[in-house]
XYZ file of C-alpha atoms in Angstrom:
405
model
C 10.402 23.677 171.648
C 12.224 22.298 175.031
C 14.850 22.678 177.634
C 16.723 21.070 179.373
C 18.486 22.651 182.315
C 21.905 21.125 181.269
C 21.450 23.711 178.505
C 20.993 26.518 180.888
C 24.722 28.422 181.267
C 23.024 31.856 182.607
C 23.040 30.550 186.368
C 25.797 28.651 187.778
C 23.547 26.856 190.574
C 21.386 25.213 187.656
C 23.850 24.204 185.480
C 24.374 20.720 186.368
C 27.274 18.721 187.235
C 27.238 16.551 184.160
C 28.019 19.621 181.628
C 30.784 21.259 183.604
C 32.268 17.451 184.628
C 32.233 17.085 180.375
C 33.797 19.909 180.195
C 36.527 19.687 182.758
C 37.313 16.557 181.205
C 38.299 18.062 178.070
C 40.230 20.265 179.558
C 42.285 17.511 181.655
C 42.907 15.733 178.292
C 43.475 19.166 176.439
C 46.462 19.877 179.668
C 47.907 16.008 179.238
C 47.976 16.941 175.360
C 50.042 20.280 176.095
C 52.759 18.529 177.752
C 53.571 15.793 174.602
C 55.531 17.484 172.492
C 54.523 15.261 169.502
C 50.522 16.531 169.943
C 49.157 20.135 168.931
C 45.990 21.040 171.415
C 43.096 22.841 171.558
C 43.395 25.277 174.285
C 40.331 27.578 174.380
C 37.284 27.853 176.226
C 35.675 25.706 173.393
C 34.934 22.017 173.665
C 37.815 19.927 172.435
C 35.877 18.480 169.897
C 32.671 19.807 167.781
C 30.494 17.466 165.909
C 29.446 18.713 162.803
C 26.919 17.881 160.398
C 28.174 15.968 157.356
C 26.144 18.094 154.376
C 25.945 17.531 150.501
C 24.477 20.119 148.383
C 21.401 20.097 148.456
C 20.600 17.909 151.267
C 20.137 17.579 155.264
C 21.240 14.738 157.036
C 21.518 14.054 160.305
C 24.751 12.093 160.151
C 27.741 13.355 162.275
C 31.391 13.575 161.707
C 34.237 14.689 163.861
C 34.942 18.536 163.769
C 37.933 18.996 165.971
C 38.915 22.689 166.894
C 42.496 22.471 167.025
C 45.369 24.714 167.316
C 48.998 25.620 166.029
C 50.465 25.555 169.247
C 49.473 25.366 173.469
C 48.588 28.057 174.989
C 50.766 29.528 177.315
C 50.452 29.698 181.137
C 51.094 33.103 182.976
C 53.992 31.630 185.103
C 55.584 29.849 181.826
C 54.549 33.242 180.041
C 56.486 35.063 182.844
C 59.678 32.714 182.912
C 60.282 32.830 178.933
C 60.252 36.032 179.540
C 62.904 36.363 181.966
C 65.132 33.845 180.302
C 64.988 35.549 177.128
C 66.369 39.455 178.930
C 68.700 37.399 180.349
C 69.957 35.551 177.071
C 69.600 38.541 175.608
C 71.839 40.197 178.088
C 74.651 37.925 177.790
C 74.714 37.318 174.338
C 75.550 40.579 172.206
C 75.579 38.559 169.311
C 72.032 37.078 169.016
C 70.421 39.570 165.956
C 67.592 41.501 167.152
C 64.344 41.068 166.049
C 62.647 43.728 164.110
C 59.218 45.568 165.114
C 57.227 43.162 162.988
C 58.093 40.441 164.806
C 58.403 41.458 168.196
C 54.270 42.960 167.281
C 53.445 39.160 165.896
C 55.046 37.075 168.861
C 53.144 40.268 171.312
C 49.996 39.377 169.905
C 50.549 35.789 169.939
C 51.241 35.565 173.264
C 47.992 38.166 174.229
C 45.823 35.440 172.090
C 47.625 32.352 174.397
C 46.548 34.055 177.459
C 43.571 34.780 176.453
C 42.698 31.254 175.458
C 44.044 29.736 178.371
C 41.546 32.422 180.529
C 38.933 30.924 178.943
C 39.277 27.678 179.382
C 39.452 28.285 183.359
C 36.205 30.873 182.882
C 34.124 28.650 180.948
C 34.010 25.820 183.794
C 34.535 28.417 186.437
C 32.110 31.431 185.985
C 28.809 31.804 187.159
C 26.740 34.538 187.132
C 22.709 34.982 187.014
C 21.118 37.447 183.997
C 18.256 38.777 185.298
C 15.330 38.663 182.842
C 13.906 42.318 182.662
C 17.990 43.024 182.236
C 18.050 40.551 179.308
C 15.254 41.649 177.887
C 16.908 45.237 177.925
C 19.965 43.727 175.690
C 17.352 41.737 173.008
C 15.654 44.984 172.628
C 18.399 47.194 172.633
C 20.435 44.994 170.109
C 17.025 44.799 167.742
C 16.646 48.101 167.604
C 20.286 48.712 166.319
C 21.301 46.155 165.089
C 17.767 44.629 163.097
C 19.852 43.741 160.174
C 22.407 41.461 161.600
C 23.818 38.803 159.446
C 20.813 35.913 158.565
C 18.941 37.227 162.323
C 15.990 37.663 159.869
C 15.617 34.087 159.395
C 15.144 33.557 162.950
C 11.690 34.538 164.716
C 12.309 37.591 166.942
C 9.398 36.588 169.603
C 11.239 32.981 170.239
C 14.148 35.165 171.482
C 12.184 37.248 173.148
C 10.157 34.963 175.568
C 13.612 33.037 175.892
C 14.331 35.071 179.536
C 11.368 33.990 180.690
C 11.438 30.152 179.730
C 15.284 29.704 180.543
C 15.375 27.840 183.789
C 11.463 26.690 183.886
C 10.999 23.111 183.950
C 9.607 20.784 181.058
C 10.485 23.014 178.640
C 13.273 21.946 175.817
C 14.945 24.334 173.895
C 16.423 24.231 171.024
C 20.495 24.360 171.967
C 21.129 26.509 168.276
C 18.902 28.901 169.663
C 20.763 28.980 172.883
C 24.087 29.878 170.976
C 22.044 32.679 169.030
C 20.319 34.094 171.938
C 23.670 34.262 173.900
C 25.070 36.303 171.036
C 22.507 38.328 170.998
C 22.886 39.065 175.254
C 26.830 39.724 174.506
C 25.991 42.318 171.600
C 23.035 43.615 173.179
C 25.162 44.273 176.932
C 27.653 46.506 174.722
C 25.473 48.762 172.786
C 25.418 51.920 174.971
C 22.948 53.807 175.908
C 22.841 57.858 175.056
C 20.721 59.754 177.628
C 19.003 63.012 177.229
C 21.872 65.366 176.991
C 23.598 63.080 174.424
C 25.783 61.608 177.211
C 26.839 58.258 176.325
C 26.682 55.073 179.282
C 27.532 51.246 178.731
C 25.966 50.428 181.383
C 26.413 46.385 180.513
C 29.462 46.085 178.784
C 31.161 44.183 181.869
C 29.257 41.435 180.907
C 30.389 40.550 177.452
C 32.731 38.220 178.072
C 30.265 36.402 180.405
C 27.938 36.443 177.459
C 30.314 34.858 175.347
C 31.861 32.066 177.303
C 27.917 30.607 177.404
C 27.987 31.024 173.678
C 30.891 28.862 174.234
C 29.401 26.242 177.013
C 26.488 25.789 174.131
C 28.696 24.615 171.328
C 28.377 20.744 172.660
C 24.922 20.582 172.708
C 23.971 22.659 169.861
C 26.708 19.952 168.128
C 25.463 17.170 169.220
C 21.771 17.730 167.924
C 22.661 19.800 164.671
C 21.351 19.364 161.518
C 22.137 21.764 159.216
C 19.093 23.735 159.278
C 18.539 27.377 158.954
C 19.068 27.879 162.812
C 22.090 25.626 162.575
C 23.286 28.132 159.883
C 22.536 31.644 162.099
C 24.146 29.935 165.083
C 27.806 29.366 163.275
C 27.546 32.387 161.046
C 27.224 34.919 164.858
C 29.645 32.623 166.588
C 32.427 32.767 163.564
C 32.270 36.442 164.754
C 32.227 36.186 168.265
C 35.095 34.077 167.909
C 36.478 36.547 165.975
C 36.169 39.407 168.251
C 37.581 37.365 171.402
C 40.472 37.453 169.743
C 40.453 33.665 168.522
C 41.194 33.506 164.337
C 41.339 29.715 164.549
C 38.237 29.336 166.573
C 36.394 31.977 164.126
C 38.142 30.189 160.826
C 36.750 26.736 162.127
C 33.588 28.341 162.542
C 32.773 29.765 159.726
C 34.262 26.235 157.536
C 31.201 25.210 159.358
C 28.847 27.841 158.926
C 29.933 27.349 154.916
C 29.259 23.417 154.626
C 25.569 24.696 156.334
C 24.914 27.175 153.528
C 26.089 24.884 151.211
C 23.883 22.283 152.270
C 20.943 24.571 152.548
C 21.843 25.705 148.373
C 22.157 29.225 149.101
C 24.999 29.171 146.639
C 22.248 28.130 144.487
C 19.535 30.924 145.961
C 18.919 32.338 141.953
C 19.081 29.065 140.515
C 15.634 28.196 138.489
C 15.812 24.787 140.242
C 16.419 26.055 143.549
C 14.195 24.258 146.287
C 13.535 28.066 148.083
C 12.868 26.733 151.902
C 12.956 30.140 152.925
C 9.915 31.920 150.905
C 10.120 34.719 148.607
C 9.366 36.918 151.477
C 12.812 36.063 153.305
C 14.742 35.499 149.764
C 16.368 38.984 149.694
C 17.411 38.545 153.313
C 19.222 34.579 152.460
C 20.993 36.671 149.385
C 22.175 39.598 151.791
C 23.504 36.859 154.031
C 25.101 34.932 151.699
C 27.159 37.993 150.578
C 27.841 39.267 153.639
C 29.611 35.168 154.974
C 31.657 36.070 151.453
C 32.647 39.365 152.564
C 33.732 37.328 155.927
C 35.551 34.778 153.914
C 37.760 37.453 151.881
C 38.123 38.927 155.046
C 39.413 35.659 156.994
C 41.656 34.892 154.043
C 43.244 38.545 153.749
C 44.069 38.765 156.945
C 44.585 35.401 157.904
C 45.845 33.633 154.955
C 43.282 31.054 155.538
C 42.628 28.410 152.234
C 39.092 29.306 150.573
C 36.147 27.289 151.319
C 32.807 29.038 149.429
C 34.995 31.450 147.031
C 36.743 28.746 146.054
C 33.436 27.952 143.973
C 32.437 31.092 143.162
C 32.084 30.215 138.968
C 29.316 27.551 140.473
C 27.498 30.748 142.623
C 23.635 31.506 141.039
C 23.083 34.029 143.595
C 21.695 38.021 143.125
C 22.527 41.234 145.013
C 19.368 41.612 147.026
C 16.920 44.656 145.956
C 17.760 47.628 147.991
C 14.154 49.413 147.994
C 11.430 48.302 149.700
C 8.192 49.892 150.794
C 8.069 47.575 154.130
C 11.915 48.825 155.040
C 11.355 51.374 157.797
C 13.573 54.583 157.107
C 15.766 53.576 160.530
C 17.674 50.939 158.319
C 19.333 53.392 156.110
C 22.634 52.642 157.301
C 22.069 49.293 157.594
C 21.526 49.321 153.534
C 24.704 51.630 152.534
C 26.471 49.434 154.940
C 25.734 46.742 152.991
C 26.447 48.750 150.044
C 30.139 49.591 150.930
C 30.940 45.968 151.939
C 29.700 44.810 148.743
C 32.170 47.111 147.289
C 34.943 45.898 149.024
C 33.768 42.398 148.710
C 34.349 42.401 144.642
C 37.373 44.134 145.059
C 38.844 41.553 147.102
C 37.783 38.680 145.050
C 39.253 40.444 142.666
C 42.408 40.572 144.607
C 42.222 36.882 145.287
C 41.571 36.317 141.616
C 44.640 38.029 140.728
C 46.527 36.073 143.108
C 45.466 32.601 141.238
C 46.618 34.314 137.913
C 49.695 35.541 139.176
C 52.649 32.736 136.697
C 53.720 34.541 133.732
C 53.590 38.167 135.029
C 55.969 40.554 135.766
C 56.257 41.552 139.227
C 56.052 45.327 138.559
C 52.577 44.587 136.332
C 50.827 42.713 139.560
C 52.155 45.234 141.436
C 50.235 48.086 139.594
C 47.317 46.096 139.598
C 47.614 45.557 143.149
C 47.847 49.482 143.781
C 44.805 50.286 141.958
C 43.209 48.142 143.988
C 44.578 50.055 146.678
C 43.194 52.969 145.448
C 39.670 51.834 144.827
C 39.103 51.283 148.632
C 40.773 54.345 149.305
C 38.262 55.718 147.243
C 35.581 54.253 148.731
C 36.989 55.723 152.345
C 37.168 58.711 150.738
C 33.601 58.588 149.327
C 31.579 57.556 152.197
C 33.804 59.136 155.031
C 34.614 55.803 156.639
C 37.372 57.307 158.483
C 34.648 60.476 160.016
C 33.788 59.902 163.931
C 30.245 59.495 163.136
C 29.863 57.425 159.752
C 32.268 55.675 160.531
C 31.241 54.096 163.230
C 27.577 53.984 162.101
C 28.894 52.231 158.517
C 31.417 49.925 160.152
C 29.660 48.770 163.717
C-alpha cells in the first residue's frame, strides 16, 4: 500500500502542479473541441479520457483500451446561456407565429440546460478548488456513513480499517496508495458529510453537507490515476459501482451511464454473472459470497434503472439467460438487528428489479401484439409497484426515507 502525493486532492497546497497542469490541459482541448462544430465534447469535471481495463470473462488483464467520456452536446457557458436566452424572448416577441412549445419540452430543454451549467461548474471547480479535510472531521464522515449506511453496494468487499487509517496516511510521505481506494474513500467523505446528525431532543443538523460537492469533484480528480493503474479487481469494481452513483446524483446521466458500462465489464470479468455457477473460481470466499450476490443484484437494479429512465442500450441484462447467480440468504446469526432496513430494502428493490426486467422483456416481445394487449400488460405492471408502495409505505415520511436512502 503507497501514495503518492499527486494522488492527494484533499489539500490544494500538496496537490502538485503536474495533476492540475494534466488536467487543465484537457480542459483547453475539451474548449478548442466546443467551438468545431463537426466535434461532440466532453465537458465535465471528469478527465477527457478514462482508460479502462480491457476484461474477458473470466479473466484479469492488465491491458488498457481507450474509454472516452463523451457527450451529446457542449456545455453551455453562463453568458452564452444568458444571450440564447434573450434572443429567444425577443424572437419570440416578434414572431406570433412560431408554435409554442408545450410543458414537456420547455421541463426537458430546463433541465438540460441546469445539467450544462452544472458540467461546465465543474470543470472550472475541479482544477480550481482547494480545500483541507481535517482528519478527526473525516474520520467523523467514515464513521458516521458506516454506521448508516454498512450495507452499501459491494463496501463489504473492501476492508473497513484501510479506510479508516486513510486520514491519517493521506499526505505522509513514502506511503503509496492505492488510487481505487482513493475514489472509494472520497465517496465515502461525500456520503458521510451529508448524513445528519439528530441531537438529543430529536433535532436534526447537517452539519457537513456544504462539503459534498468538494467531496465529489476529488472523486472526480482520482478517475486518471485510478485509470491508469486499473485492473479489474474487486477494488476496481467498488470504485466504478459508488462513482456510477455519484455521477448520478451530480446530476450527470452520461457520466453515471459510462460508469457503470465500466463497472459491468469489471463484474463481468470478475464472473459474478457466474457467482452460482459449479465452476465458478469464488475469489471472494464463501464468507463474502452472499454480499458479491447482493451486489450483483443491486448494479441490475441500477441498470433497469439507467435504461428506464434514460433509455440507455443494456449491457449485463442484455445476458441475463447466461446469469448463474442466487438471491443472497436473508437470515443470518452474525447480522446485527441495526440492518433491518438495510435487508427489506433490499427486499423491495428486488421486487421492483423483476418487475422491470419484466418490463424490458416485454418490450423485446412487443411485434405481433396489439397495442391495447401491451398496454394492459403494461398497467399491471403499474399496479404491482403501486402495490408494493402501498405495502411497505414507501410514500410515509419515515419508511420512506429509511427504505429508499
Amino acid at each position: 500500500m503507497s501514495y503518492q502525493p499527486s494522488l492527494n486532492p484533499l489539500s490544494g497546497a500538496r496537490a502538485t502542479d503536474d495533476t492540475l497542469n494534466a488536467i487543465l490541459r484537457r480542459l483547453e482541448r475539451i474548449e478548442k473541441s466546443a467551438g468545431s462544430p463537426s466535434t461532440t465534447s466532453p465537458q465535465s469535471g471528469t478527465p477527457a479520457s478514462l482508460e479502462t481495463t480491457h476484461l474477458q470473462s473470466g479473466t484479469q488483464s492488465s491491458r488498457l483500451s481507450p474509454f472516452v467520456i463523451s457527450r451529446d452536446r457542449p456545455a453551455v457557458a453562463a453568458s452564452d446561456a444568458s444571450h440564447r436566452h434573450s434572443t429567444t424572448k425577443n424572437v419570440l416577441a416578434t414572431s406570433p407565429s412560431l408554435p409554442e412549445r408545450g410543458p414537456h419540452a420547455v421541463l426537458q430543454e430546463a433541465l438540460r440546460r441546469v445539467q450544462d451549467l452544472n458540467i461546465q461548474a465543474l470543470s472550472i471547480e475541479t482544477v480550481t478548488t482547494t480545500i483541507d479535510v481535517p482528519p478527526e472531521l473525516a474520520k467523523t464522515w467514515i464513521q458516521r456513513y458506516f454506521e448508516v449506511m454498512p450495507t452499501d453496494i459491494f463496501l463489504s468487499l473492501v476492508d473497513r480499517r484501510v479506510i479508516e487509517l486513510l486520514p491519517d496516511m493521506i499526505g505522509l510521505p513514502h506511503i503509496h496508495l492505492d488510487p481505487a481506494i482513493l475514489v472509494v474513500y472520497y465517496y465515502i467523505l461525500r456520503m458521510g458529510c451529508t448524513i445528519p446528525v439528530v441531537d438529543q431532543e430529536q433535532n436534526v443538523h447537517f452539519t457537513g453537507i456544504h462539503y459534498a460537492r468538494s467531496m465529489y469533484i476529488y472523486c472526480l480528480r482520482a478517475i486518471p490515476n485510478w485509470q491508469r493503474e486499473a485492473v479489474g479487481s474487486t477494488t476496481d469494481l467498488v470504485a466504478a459501482t459508488v462513482l456510477t452513483q455519484a455521477a448520478s446524483d451530480a446530476l450527470d446521466p452520461q457520466l453515471s451511464a459510462q460508469l457503470f458500462q465500466l463497472a459491468s465489464k469489471y463484474a463481468i470479468g470478475l464472473d459474478l454473472h457466474n457467482t452460482d455457477s459449479p465452476n465458478y473460481p469464488s475469489g471472494f470466499g464463501q464468507d463474502n459470497i452472499d454480499e458479491v450476490r447482493r451486489g450483483f443484484w443491486e448494479l441490475m437494479h441500477y441498470e433497469f434503472f439507467h435504461r428506464l429512465v434514460y433509455d440507455y442500450s443494456p449491457t449485463m441484462t442484455a445476458q441475463m439467460k447466461q446469469w448463474i447467480v442466487s438471491l443472497p440468504w436473508l437470515e443470518s446469526c452474525e447480522r446485527p438487528v441495526s440492518q433491518e432496513v438495510p435487508t427489506i430494502r433490499f427486499i423491495l428493490k428486488s421486487r421492483l428489479t423483476f418487475i422491470l426486467a419484466e418490463f424490458f422483456m416485454l418490450l423485446e416481445n412487443i411485434s405481433g401484439r396489439f397495442e391495447g394487449e401491451l398496454f394492459a400488460q403494461v398497467l399491471a405492471l403499474c399496479q404491482q409497484i403501486d402495490d408494493i408502495s402501498k405495502d411497505w409505505d414507501i410514500t410515509g415520511a419515515k419508511t420512506g426515507n429509511e427504505l429508499l436512502k
